[in-house]
Tab-separated table of N, CA and C in Angstrom:
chain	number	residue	atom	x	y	z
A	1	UNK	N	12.898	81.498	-7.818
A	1	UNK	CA	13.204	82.325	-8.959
A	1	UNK	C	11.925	83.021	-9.387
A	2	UNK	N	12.085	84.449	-9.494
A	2	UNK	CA	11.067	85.092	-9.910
A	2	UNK	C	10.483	85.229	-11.164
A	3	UNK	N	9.337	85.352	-11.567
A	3	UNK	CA	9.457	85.152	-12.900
A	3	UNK	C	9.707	86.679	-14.162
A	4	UNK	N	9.762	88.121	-13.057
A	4	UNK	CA	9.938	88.889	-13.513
A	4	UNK	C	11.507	88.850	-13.866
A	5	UNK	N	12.369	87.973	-12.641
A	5	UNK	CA	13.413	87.999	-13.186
A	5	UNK	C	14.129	86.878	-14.387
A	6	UNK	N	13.295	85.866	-14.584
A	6	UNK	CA	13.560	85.085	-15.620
A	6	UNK	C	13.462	85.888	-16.669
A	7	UNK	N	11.872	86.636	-16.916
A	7	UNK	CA	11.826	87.520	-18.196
A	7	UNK	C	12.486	88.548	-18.508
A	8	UNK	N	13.863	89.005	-17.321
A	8	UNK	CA	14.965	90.033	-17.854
A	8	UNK	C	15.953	89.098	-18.415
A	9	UNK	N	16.396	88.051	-18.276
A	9	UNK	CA	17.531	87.331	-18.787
A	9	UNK	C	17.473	86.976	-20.180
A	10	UNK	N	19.150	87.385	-20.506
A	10	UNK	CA	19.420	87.239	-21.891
A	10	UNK	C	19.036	85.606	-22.324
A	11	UNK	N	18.414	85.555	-23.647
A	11	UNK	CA	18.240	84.450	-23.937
A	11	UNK	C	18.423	83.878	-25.917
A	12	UNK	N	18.276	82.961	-26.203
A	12	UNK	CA	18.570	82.447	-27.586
A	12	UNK	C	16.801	81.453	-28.108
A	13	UNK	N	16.626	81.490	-29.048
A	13	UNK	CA	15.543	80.424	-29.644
A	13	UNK	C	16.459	79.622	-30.386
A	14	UNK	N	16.545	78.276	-29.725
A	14	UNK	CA	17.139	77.343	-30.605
A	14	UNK	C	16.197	76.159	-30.619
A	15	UNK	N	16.226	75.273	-31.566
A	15	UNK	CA	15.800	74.073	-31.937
A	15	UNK	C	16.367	72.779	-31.357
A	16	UNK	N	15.533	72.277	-30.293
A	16	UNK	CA	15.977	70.866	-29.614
A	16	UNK	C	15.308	69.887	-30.016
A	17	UNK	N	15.721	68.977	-30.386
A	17	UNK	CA	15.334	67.343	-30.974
A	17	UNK	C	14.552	66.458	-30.002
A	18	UNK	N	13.437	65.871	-29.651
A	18	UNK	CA	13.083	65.157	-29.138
A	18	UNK	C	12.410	64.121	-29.483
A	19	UNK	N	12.143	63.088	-28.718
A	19	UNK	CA	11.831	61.750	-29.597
A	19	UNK	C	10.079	61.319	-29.325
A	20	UNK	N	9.510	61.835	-30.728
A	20	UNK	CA	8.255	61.623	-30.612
A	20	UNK	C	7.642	60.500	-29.853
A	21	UNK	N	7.106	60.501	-29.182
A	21	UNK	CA	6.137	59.190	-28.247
A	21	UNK	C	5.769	57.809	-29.201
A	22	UNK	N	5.947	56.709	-28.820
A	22	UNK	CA	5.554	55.622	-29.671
A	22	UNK	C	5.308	54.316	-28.801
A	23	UNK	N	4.774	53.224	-29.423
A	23	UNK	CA	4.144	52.081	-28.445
A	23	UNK	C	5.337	51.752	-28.129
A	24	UNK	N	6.774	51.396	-29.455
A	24	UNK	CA	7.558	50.045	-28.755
A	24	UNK	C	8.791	50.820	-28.150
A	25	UNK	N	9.346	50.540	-27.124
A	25	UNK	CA	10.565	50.883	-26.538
A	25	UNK	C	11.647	51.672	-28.328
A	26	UNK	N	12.410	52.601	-28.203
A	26	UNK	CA	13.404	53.128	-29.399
A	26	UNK	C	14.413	52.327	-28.674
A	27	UNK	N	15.388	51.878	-30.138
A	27	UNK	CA	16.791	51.473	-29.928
A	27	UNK	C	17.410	52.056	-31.111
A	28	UNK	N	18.797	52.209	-30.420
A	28	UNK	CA	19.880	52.290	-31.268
A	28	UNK	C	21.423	51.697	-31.308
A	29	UNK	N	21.719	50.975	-31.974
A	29	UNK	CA	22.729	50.113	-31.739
A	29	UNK	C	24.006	50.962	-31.869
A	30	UNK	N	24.681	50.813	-31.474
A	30	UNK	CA	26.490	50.813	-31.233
A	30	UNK	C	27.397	50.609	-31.985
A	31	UNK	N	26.754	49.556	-32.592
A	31	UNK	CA	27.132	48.202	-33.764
A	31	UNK	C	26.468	48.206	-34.905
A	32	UNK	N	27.053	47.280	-35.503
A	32	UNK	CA	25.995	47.008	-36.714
A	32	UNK	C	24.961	45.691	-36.492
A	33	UNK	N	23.776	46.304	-36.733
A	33	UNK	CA	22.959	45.612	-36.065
A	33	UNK	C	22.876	44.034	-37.317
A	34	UNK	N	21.597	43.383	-36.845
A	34	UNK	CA	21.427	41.985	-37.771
A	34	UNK	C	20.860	42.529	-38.926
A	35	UNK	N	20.963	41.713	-39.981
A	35	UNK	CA	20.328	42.365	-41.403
A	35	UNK	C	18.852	42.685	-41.154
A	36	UNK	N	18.443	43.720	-41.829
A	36	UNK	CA	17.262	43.835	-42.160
A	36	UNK	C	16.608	44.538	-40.875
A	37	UNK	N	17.345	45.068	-40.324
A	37	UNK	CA	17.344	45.522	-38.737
A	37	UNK	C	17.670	47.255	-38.409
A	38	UNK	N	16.932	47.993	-38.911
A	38	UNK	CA	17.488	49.903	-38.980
A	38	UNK	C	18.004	49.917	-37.629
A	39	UNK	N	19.053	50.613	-37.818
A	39	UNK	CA	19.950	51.295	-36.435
A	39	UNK	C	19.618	51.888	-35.486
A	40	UNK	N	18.646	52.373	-35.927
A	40	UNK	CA	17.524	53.230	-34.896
A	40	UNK	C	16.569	53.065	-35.550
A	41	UNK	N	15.413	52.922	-34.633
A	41	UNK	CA	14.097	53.201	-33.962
A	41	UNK	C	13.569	54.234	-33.598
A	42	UNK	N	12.208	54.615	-33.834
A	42	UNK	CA	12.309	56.095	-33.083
A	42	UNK	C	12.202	57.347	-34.219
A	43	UNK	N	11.163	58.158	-34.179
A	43	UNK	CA	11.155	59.729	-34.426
A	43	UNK	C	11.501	60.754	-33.607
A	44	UNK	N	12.412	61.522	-34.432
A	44	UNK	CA	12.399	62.984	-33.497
A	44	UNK	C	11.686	63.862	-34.090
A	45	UNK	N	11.510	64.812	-33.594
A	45	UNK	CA	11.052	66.219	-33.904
A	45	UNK	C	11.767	67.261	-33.332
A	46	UNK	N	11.725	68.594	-34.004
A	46	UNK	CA	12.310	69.392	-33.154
A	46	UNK	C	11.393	70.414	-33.050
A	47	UNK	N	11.495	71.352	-31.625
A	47	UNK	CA	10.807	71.773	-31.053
A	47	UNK	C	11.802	73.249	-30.596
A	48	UNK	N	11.102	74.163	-30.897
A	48	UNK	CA	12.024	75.928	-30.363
A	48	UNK	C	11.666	76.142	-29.045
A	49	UNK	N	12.718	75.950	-28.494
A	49	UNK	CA	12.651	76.107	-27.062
A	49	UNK	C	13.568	77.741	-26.799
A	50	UNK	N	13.079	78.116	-25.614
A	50	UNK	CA	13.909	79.290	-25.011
A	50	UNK	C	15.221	78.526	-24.331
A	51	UNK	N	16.291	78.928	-24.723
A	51	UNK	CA	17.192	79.222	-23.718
A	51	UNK	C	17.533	79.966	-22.657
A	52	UNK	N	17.910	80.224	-21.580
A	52	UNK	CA	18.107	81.740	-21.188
A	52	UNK	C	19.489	81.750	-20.364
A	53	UNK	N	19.976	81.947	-20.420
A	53	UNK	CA	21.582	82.532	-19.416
A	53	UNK	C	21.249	82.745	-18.001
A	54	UNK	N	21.137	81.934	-17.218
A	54	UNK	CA	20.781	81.903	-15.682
A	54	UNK	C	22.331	82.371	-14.956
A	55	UNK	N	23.017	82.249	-15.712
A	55	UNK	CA	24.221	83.107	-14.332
A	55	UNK	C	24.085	84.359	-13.732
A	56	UNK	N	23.240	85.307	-14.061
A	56	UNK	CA	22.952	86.730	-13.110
A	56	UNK	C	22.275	85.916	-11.942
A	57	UNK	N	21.714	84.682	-12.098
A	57	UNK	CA	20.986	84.147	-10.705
A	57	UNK	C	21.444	82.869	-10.011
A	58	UNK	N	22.756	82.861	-10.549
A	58	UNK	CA	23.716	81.337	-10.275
A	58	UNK	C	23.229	81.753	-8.632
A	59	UNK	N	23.327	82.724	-7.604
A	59	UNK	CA	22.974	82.418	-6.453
A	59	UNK	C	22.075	82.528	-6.125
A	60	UNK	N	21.098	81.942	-6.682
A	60	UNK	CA	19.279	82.038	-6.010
A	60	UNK	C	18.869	80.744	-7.106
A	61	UNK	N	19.930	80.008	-7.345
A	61	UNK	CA	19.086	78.604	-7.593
A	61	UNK	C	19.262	77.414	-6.968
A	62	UNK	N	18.815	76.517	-6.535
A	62	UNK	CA	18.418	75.355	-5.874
A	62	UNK	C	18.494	74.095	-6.377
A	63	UNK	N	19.271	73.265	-6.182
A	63	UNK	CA	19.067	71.703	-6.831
A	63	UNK	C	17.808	71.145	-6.175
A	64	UNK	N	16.986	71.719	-4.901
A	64	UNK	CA	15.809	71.319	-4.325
A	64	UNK	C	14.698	71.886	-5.053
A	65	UNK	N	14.871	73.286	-5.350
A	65	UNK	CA	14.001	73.735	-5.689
A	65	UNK	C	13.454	73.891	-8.202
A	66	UNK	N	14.944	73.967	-8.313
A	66	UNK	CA	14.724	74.002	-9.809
A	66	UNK	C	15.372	72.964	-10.264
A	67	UNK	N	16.118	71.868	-9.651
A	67	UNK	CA	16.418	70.498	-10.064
A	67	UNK	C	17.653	70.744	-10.843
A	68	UNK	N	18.335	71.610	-10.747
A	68	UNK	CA	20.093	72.221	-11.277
A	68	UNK	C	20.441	73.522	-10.334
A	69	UNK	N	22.172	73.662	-10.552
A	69	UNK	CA	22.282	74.704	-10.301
A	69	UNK	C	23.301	75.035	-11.169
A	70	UNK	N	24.233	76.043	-10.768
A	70	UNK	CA	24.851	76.741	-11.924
A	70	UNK	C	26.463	76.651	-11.181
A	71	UNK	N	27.398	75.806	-11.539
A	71	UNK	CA	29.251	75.843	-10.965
A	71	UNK	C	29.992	76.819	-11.797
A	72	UNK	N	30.732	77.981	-11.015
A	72	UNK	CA	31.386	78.694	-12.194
A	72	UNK	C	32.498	77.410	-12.059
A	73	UNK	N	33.957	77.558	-12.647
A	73	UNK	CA	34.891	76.620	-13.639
A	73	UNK	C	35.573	77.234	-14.576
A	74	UNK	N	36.633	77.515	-13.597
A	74	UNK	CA	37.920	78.647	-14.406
A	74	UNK	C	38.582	77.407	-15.580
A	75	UNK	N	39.043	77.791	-16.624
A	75	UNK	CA	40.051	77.173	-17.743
A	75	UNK	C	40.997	77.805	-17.632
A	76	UNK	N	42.352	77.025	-18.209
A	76	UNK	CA	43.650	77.155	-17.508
A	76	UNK	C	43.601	77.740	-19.173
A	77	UNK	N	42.817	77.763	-20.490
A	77	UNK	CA	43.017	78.337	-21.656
A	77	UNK	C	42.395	79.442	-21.579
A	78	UNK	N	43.512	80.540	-22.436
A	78	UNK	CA	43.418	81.637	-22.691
A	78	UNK	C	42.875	82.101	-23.495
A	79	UNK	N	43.377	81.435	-24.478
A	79	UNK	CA	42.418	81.583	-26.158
A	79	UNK	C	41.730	80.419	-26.688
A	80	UNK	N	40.593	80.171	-26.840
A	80	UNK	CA	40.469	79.248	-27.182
A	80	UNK	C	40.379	78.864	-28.979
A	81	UNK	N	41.270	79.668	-29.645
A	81	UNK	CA	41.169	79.836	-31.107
A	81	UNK	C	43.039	79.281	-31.678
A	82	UNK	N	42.953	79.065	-30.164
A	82	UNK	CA	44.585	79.039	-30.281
A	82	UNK	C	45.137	76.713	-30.028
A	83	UNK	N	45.211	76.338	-30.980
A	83	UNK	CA	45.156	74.723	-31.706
A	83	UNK	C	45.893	74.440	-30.434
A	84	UNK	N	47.393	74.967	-30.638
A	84	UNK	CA	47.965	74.806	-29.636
A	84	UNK	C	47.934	74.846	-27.947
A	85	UNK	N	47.748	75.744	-27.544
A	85	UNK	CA	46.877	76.065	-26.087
A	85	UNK	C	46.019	74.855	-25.628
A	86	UNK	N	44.730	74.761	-26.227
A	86	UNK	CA	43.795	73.921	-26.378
A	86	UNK	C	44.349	72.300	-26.313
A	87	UNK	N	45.617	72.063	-26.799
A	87	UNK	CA	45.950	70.671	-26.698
A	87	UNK	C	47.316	70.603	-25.632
């Protein structure tokens, strides 16, 4: 992937959550944990990452080379505004 052509693709700035670095392993229970015991462990932060719309290059990417690729995946829904359809 070129990088002139990454920098033509449509893209979004959104905010992704990640979990600040720390000594002890993070947990988060399922359950309710034992008293006196927070549910989670662990800081996030969020961080503005680029998005970008890679389908103009769904055929020039590589699970060898960029570690994903791109499946188109027709829906049998038409509208998706439509309650009914959808269920």
């Amino acid at each position: 992937m070129d990088g002139l052509a990454v920098a033509e693709l449509k893209s979004v700035l959104a905010p992704l959550s990640f979990l600040v670095p720390m000594a002890e392993k993070p947990v988060a229970y399922n359950y309710t944990p034992p008293p006196g015991v927070p549910v989670r462990t662990g800081k996030s932060e969020d961080h503005w990452v680029r998005i970008r719309d890679a389908r103009p290059l769904i055929d020039q990417l590589s699970l060898d080379k960029e570690g994903f690729v791109l499946l188109r995946q027709r829906s049998a829904v038409k509208n998706f505004y439509d309650e009914d359809e959808i269920k």
